[in-house]
Coordinates of C-alpha atoms in Angstrom, one line a residue:
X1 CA 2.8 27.8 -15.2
X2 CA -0.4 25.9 -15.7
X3 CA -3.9 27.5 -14.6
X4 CA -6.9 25.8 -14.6
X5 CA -7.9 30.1 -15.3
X6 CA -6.5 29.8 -18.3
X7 CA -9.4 27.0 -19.6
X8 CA -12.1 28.8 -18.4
X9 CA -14.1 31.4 -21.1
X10 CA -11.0 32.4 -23.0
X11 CA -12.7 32.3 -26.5
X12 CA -16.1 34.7 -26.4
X13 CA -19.4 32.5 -26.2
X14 CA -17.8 30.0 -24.5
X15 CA -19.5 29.4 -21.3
X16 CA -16.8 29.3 -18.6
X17 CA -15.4 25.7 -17.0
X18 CA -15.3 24.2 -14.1
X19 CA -12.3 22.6 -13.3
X20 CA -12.2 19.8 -10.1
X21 CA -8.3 19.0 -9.1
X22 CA -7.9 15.7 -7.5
X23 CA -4.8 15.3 -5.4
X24 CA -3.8 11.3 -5.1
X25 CA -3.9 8.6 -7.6
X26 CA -5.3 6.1 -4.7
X27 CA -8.2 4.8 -3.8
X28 CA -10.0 8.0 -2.8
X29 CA -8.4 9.8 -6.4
X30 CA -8.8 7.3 -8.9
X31 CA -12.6 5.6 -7.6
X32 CA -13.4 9.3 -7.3
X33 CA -12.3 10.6 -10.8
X34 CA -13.7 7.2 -12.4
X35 CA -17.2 7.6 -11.3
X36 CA -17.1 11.8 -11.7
X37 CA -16.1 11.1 -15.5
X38 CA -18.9 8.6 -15.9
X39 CA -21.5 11.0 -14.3
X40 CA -20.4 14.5 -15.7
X41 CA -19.7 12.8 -19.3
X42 CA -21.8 15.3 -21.1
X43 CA -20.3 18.6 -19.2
X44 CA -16.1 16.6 -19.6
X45 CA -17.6 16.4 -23.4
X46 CA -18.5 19.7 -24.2
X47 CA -15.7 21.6 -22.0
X48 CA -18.3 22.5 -19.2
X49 CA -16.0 20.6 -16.7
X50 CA -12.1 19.7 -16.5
X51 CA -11.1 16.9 -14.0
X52 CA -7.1 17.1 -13.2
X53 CA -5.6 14.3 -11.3
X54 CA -2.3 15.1 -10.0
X55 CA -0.4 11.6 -8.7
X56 CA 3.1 11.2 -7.9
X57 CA 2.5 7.6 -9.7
X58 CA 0.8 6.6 -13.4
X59 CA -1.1 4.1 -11.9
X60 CA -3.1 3.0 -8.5
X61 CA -1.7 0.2 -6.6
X62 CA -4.5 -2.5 -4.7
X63 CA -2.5 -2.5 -1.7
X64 CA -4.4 -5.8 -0.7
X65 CA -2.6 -7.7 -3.3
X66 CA 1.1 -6.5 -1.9
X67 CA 1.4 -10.1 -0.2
X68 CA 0.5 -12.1 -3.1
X69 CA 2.8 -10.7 -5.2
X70 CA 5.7 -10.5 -3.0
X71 CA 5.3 -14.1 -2.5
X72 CA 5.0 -14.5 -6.5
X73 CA 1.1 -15.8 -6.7
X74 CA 0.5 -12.3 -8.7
X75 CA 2.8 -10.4 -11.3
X76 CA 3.2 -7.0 -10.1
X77 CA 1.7 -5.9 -13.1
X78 CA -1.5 -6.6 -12.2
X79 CA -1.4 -5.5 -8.7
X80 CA -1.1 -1.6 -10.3
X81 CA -4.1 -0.1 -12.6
X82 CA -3.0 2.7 -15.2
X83 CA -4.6 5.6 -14.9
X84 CA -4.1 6.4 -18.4
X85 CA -5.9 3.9 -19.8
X86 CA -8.7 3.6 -16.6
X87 CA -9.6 8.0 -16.5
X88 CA -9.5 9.0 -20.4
X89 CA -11.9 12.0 -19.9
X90 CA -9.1 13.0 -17.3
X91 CA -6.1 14.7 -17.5
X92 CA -3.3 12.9 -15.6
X93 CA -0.5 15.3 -14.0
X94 CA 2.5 13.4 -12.8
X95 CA 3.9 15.1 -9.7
X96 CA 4.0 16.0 -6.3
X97 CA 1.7 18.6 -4.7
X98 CA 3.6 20.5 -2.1
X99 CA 0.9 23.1 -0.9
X100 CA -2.3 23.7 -1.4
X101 CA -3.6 27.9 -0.6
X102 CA -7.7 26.9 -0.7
X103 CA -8.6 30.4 0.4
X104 CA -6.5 30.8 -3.4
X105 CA -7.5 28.2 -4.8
X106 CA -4.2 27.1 -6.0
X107 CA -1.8 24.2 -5.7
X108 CA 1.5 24.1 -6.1
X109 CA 3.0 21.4 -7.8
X110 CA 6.4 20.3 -8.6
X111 CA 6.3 17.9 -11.8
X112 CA 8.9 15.6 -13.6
X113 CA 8.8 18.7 -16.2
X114 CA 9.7 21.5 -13.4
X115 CA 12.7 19.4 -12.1
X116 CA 13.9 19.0 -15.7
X117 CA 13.5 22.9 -16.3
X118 CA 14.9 23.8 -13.3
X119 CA 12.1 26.4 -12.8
X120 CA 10.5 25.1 -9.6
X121 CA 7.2 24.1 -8.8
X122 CA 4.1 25.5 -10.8
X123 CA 0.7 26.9 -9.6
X124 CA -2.0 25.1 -10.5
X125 CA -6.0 26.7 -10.2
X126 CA -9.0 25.2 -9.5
X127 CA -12.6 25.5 -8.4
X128 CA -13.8 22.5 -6.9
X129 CA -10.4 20.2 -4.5
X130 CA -10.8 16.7 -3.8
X131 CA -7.9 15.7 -1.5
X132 CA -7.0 12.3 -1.0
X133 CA -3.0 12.1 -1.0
X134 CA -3.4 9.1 1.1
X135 CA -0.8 8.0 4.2
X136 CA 2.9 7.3 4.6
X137 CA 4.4 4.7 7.2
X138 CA 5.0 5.8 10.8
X139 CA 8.1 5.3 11.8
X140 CA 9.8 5.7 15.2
X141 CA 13.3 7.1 16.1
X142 CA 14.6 3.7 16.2
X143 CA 18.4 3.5 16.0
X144 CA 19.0 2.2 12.5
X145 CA 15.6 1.8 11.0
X146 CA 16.1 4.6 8.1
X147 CA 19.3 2.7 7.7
X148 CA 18.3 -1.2 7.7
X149 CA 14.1 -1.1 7.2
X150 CA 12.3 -2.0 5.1
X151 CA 8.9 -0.9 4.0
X152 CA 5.4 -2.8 2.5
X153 CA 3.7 -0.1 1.2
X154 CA 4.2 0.2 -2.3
X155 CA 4.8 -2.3 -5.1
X156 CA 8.5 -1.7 -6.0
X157 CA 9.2 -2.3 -1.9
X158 CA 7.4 -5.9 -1.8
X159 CA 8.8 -6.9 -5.3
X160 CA 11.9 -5.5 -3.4
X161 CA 11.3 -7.6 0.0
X162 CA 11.2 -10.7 -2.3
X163 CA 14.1 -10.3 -4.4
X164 CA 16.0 -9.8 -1.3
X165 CA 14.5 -12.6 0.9
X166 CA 15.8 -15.2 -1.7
X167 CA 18.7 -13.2 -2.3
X168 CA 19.7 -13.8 1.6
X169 CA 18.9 -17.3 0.8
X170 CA 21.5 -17.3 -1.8
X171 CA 24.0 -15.7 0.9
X172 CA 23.3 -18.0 3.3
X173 CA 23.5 -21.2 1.1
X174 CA 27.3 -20.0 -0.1
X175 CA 28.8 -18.0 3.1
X176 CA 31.0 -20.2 5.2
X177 CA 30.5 -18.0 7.8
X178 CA 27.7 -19.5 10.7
X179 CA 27.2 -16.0 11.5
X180 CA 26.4 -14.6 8.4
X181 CA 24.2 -17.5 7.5
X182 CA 22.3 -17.6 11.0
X183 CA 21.5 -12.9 10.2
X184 CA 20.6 -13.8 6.4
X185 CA 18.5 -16.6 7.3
X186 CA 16.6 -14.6 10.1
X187 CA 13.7 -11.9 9.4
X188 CA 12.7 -9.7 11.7
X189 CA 9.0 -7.9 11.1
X190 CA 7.9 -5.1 13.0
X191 CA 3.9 -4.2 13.0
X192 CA 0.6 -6.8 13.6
X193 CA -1.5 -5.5 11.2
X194 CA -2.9 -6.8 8.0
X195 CA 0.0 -5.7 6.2
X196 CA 2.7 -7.1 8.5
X197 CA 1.1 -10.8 9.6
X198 CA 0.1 -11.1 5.6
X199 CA 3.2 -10.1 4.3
X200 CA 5.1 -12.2 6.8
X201 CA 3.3 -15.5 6.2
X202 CA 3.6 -15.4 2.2
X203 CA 6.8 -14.6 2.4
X204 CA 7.3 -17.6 4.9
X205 CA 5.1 -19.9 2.5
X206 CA 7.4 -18.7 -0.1
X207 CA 10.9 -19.4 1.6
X208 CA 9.4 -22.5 2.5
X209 CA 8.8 -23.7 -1.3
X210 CA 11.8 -22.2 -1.8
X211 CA 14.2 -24.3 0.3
X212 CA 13.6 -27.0 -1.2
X213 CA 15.9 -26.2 -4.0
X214 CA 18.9 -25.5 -1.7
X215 CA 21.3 -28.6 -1.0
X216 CA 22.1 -27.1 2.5
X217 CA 19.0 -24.9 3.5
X218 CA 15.9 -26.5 5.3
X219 CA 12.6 -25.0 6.2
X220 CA 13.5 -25.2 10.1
X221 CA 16.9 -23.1 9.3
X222 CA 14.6 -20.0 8.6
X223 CA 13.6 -17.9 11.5
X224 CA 10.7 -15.9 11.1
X225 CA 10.0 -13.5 14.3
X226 CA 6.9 -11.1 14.7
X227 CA 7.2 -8.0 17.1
X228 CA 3.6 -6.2 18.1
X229 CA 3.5 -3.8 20.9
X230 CA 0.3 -4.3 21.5
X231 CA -0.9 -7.8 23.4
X232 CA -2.7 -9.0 20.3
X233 CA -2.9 -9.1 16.3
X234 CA -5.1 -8.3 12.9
X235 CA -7.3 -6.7 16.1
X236 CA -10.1 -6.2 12.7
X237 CA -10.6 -9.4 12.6
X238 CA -11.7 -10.2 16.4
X239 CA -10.1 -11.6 19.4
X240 CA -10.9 -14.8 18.6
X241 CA -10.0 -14.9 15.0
X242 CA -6.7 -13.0 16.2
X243 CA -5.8 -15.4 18.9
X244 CA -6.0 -18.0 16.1
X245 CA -4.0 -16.5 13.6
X246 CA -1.5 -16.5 16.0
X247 CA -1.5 -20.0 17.2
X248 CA -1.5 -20.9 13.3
X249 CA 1.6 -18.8 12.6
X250 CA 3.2 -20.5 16.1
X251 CA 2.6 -24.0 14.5
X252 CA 4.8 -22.9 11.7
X253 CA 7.4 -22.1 14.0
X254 CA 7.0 -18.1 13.2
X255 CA 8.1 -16.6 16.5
X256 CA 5.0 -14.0 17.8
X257 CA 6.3 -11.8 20.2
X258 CA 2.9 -9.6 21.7
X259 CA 3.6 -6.5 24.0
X260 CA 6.9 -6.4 22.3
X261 CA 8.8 -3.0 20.4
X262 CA 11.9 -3.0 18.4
X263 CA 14.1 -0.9 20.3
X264 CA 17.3 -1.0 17.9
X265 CA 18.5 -2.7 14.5
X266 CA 21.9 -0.9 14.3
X267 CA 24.9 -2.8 13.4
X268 CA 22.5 -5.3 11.5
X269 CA 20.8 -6.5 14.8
X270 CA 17.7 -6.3 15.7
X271 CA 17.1 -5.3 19.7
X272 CA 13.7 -5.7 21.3
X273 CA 12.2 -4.5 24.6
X274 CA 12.2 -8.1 26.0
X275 CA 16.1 -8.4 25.6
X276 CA 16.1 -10.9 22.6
X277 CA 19.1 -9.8 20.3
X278 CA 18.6 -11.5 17.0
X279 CA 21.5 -10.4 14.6
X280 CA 19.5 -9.9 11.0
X281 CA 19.9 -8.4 8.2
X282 CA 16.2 -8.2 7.2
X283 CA 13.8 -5.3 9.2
X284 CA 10.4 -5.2 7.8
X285 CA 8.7 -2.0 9.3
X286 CA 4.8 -2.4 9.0
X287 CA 3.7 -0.9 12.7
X288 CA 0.9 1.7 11.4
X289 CA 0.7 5.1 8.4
X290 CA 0.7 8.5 9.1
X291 CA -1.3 11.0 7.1
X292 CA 0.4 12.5 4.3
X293 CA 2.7 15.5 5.0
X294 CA 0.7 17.6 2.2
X295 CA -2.3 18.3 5.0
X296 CA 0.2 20.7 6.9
X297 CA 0.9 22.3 3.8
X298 CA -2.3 23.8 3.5
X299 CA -4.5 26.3 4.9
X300 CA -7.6 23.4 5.9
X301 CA -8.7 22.5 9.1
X302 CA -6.9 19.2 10.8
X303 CA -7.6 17.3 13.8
X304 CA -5.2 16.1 16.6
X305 CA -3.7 13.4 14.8
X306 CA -3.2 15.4 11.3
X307 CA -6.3 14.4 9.1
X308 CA -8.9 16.9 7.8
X309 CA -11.6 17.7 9.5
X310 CA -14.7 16.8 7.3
X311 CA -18.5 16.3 7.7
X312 CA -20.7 13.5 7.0
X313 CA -21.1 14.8 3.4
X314 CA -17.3 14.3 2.9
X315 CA -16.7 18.4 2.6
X316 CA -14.0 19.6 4.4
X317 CA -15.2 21.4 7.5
X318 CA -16.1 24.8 7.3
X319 CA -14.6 25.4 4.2
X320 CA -16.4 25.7 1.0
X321 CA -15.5 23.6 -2.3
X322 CA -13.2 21.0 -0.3
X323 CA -13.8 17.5 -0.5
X324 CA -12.0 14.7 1.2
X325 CA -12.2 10.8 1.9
X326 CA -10.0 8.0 2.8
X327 CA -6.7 7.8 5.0
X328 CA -6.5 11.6 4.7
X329 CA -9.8 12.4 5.6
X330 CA -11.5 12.5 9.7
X331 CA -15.2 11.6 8.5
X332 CA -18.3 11.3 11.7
X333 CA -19.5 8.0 11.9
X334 CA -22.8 8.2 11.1
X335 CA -23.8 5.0 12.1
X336 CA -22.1 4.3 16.0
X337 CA -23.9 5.5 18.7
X338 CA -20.3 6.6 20.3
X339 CA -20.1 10.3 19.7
X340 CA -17.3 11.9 17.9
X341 CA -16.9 8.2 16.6
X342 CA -14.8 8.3 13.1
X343 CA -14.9 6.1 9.8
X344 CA -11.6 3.7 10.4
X345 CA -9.1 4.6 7.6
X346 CA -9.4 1.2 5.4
X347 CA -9.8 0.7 1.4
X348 CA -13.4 -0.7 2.8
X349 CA -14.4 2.6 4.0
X350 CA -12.1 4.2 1.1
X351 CA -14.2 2.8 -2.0
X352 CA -17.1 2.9 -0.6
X353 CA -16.7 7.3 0.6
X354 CA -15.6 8.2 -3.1
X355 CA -19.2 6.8 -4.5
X356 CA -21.0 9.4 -2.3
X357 CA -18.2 11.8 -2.8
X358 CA -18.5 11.6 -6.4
X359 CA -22.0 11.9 -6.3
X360 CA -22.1 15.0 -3.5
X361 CA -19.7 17.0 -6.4
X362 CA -22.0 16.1 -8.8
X363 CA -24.9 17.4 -6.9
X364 CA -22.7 20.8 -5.7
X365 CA -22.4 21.5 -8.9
X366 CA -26.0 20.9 -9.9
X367 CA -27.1 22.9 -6.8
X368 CA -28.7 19.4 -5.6
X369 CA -28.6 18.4 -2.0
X370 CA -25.7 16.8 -0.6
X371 CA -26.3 13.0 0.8
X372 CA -24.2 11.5 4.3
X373 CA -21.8 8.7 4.0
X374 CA -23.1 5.9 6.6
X375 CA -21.5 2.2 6.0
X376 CA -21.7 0.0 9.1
X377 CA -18.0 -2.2 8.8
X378 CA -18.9 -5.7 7.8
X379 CA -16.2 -7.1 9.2
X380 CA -12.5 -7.8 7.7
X381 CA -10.6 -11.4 6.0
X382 CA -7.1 -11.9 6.4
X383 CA -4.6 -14.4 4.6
X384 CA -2.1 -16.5 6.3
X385 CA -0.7 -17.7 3.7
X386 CA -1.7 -20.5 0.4
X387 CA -5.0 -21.9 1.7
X388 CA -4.8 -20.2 5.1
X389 CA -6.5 -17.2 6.6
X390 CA -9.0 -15.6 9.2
X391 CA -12.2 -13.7 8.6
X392 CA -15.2 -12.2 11.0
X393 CA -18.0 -11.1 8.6
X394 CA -21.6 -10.3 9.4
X395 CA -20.5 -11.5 12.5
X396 CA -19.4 -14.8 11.1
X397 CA -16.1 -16.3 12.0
X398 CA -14.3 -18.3 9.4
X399 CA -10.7 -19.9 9.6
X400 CA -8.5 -22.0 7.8
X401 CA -9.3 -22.7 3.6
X402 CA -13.0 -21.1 3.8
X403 CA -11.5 -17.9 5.6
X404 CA -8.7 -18.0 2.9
X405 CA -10.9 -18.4 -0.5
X406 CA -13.5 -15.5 1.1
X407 CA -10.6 -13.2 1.2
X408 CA -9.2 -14.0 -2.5
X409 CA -12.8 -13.5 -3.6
X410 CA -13.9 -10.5 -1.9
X411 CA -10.5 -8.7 -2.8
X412 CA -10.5 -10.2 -6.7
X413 CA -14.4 -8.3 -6.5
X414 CA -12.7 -5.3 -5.3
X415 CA -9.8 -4.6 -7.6
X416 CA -10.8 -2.4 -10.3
X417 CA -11.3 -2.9 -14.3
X418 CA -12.1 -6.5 -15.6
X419 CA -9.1 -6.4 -17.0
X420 CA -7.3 -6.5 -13.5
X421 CA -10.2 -9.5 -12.4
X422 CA -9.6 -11.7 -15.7
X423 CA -5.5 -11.1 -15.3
X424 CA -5.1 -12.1 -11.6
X425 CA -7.8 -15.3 -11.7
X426 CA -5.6 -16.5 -14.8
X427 CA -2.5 -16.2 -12.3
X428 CA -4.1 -17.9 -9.8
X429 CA -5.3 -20.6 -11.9
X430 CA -2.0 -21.4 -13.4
X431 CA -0.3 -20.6 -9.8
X432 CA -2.3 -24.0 -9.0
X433 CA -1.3 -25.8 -11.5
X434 CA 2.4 -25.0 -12.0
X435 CA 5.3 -24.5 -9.5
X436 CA 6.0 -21.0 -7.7
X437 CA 8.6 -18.9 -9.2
X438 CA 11.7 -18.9 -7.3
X439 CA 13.6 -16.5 -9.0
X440 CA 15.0 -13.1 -7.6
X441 CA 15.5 -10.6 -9.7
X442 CA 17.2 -8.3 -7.4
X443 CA 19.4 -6.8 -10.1
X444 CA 16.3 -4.9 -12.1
X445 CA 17.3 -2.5 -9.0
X446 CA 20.4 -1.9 -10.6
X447 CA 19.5 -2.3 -14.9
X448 CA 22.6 0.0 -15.6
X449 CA 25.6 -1.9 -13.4
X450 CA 26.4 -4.5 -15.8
X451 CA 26.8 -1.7 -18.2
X452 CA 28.9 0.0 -16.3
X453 CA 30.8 -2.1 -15.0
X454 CA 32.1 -2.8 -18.2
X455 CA 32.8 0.7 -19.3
X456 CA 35.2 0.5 -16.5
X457 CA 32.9 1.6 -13.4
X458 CA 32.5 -0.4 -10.6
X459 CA 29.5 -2.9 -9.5
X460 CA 26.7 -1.2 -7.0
X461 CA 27.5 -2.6 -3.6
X462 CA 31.3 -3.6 -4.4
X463 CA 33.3 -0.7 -3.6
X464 CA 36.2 -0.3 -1.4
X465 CA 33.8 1.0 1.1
X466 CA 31.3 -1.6 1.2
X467 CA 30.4 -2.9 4.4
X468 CA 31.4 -6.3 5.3
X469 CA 28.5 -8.3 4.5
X470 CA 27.5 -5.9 2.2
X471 CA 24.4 -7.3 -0.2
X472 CA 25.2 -7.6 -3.2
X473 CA 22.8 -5.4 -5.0
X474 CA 23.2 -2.4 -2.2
X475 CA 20.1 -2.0 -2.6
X476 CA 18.8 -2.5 1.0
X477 CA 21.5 -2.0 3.3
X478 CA 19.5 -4.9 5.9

């Protein structure tokens, strides 16, 4: 069992530690661990304090960048950050916390380690909690979408979406069926958000590049279709700006269905509210997060839609030695005059909370006094797609190439370490001079079936109870 207890005082003279737990390796847990290790250097130095990050993941991903590399501008590499290498005054715990008992002080934790022992989860104890396990996606009880979705929320699922859109590229080029060319060749996504219009129109740039190299696939044989329930999209950016974006995605023949829900994708076919029936075998859920399932598994206050209660100081409310920022975290906007206004959960209200959270731990523990958070939203950018995008900033509205190359460069100031900056503007410089990949490397999913298959075990999707239809990687099942 691992106790923070255990640090504190155990050899006589030693003056007793502090030890701060930091749940997520996000935006909220790593910005907040990087700046508490460059302010409390002296105290991580001489044992004073213990910072313990506990992530289910060794590195951060800049969500931002999801588009760009599923459309292959960006190695996935470079859209992750190690936390290794980024918190060195830290100790990195990979697992999963699955309570938290503040009045305790104790989470519990399953690791890699406890699943190998077979011994369960272990208790881990701490003094000061910063929790900030970030958000999931929100799904619906649509018939079929655990079966056939897909998400965009991590790396591995957009290097995932782009293996797979090429690979139905592939299926539809050799099938000599029209109806399993017309379901590979149509992709249905779900959600009018940043993630779901930016993922939808690289991905649509990239199919686009891509068809070139198929003898018997042309750009118009692709059928992109967007489904919002609401009666507009990217509702950050404006009504304007949004009412563009969707008469640019129209012009590229990208279907935009407003007002709209996805009422069923069994059977491989997508069902909407208006009666369309589109038979597909790609569902790309983006419609909205949920906060993570870890805040009802601990004894802190939530609000009516699941996030912690906190103050303006980013404590938890009511509750002593709780901190909290980000998608998990219901902070008073300082700055509206609308009462009982909250901070939107974006990475521009993320980044910006774990400075003054840093800092308010800092001064905790110095017995300083605690500052608000108060950040007036600037506005948002959005891409369309290589050279295209909207953006209302400082009240400025920008469209088209300018819109575009404000996004790339707000974003490339955002991601963290210079290392992350130099790697991505290389990419992008040699993404304009070269061609785009067009490879899909859907069988990385699968590194062992080749193996096996020759030991005399049968290739992942091949079976005698394979679906008809079935993908060759089974990987997706859409």
């Amino acid at each position: 069992m691992v106790k923070a207890a255990n640090l504190r005082g155990t050899t006589p003279g030693t003056p007793p530690s502090t030890s701060i737990l930091v749940v997520g390796g996000g935006y909220v847990g790593m910005y907040t661990a990087l700046r508490l290790q460059r302010k409390l250097k002296q105290e991580l130095d001489s044992g004073q304090v213990e910072i313990v990050v506990i992530t289910p993941d060794p590195y951060m991903t800049y969500q931002p960048f999801l588009p760009e590399a599923a459309a292959g501008n960006i190695s996935p590499r470079h859209v992750v950050v190690p936390l290794r290498r980024v918190l060195k005054s830290c100790k990195i715990l990979l697992g999963e916390a699955k309570a938290i008992d503040h009045a305790k002080r104790t989470a519990t934790v399953a690791t890699l380690a406890t699943a190998e022992e077979g011994t369960g989860p272990v208790e881990i104890t701490y003094d000061e909690l910063v929790i900030a396990p970030g958000s999931i996606s929100r799904t619906l009880p649509v018939p079929g979408l655990a079966e056939h979705g897909i998400g965009f929320k991590t790396v591995e699922e957009a290097i995932g979406l782009r293996n797979h859109v090429i690979e139905q590229m592939d299926i539809a080029s050799s099938t000599r069926d029209p109806a399993i060319r017309d379901a590979a060749l149509t992709f249905v996504f779900v959600g009018g958000g940043y993630a779901g219009v930016e993922a939808l129109a690289e991905l649509e740039d990239m199919a686009r590049y891509t068809a070139r190299y198929y003898h018997n696939i042309k750009p118009d044989d692709l059928k992109w279709i967007l489904v919002e329930a609401s009666n507009r999209i990217l509702p950050e950016v404006g009504e304007e700006m949004g009412k563009y974006a969707i008469r640019e995605l129209r012009a590229r023949n990208i279907d935009v269905r407003l007002e709209t829900r996805l009422d069923s994708c069994e059977d491989r076919v997508a069902l909407l509210s208006d009666g369309s029936r589109f038979p597909t075998r790609t569902v790309v859920w983006t419609a909205g997060v949920k906060p993570a399932p870890l805040l009802a598994a601990t004894d802190l206050p939530l609000n009516e839609r699941g996030r912690l209660k906190c103050t303006a100081q980013l404590t938890v409310a009511g509750v002593d030695h709780a901190w909290a920022a980000g998608d998990a975290a219901a902070v008073p906007d300082v700055t509206s005059d609308e009462p009982g206004k909250e901070t939107a959960p974006n990475a521009q209200h993320a980044v910006r909370q774990t400075k003054v959270l840093a800092e308010n731990i800092v001064a905790s523990l110095r017995g300083e006094p605690l500052k608000e958070y108060a950040h007036k939203y600037v506005g948002s950018v959005a891409s369309l797609g290589l050279h295209k995008g909207v953006a209302h900033v400082y009240g400025r509205k920008l469209k088209g190439y300018p819109a575009w190359l404000m996004h790339r460069v707000y974003h490339l100031s955002r991601v963290p370490t210079f290392n992350r900056k130099a790697r991505v503007l290389a990419e992008w410089t040699l993404s304009g001079l070269f061609k785009r990949e067009i490879v899909s490397l859907g069988s990385l999913e699968h590194p062992r079936a080749e193996f096996e298959l020759a030991a005399g075990g049968r290739r992942p999707g091949h079976g005698p109870d394979t679906p008809k239809g079935g993908s060759h990687d089974g990987s997706r099942g859409t």
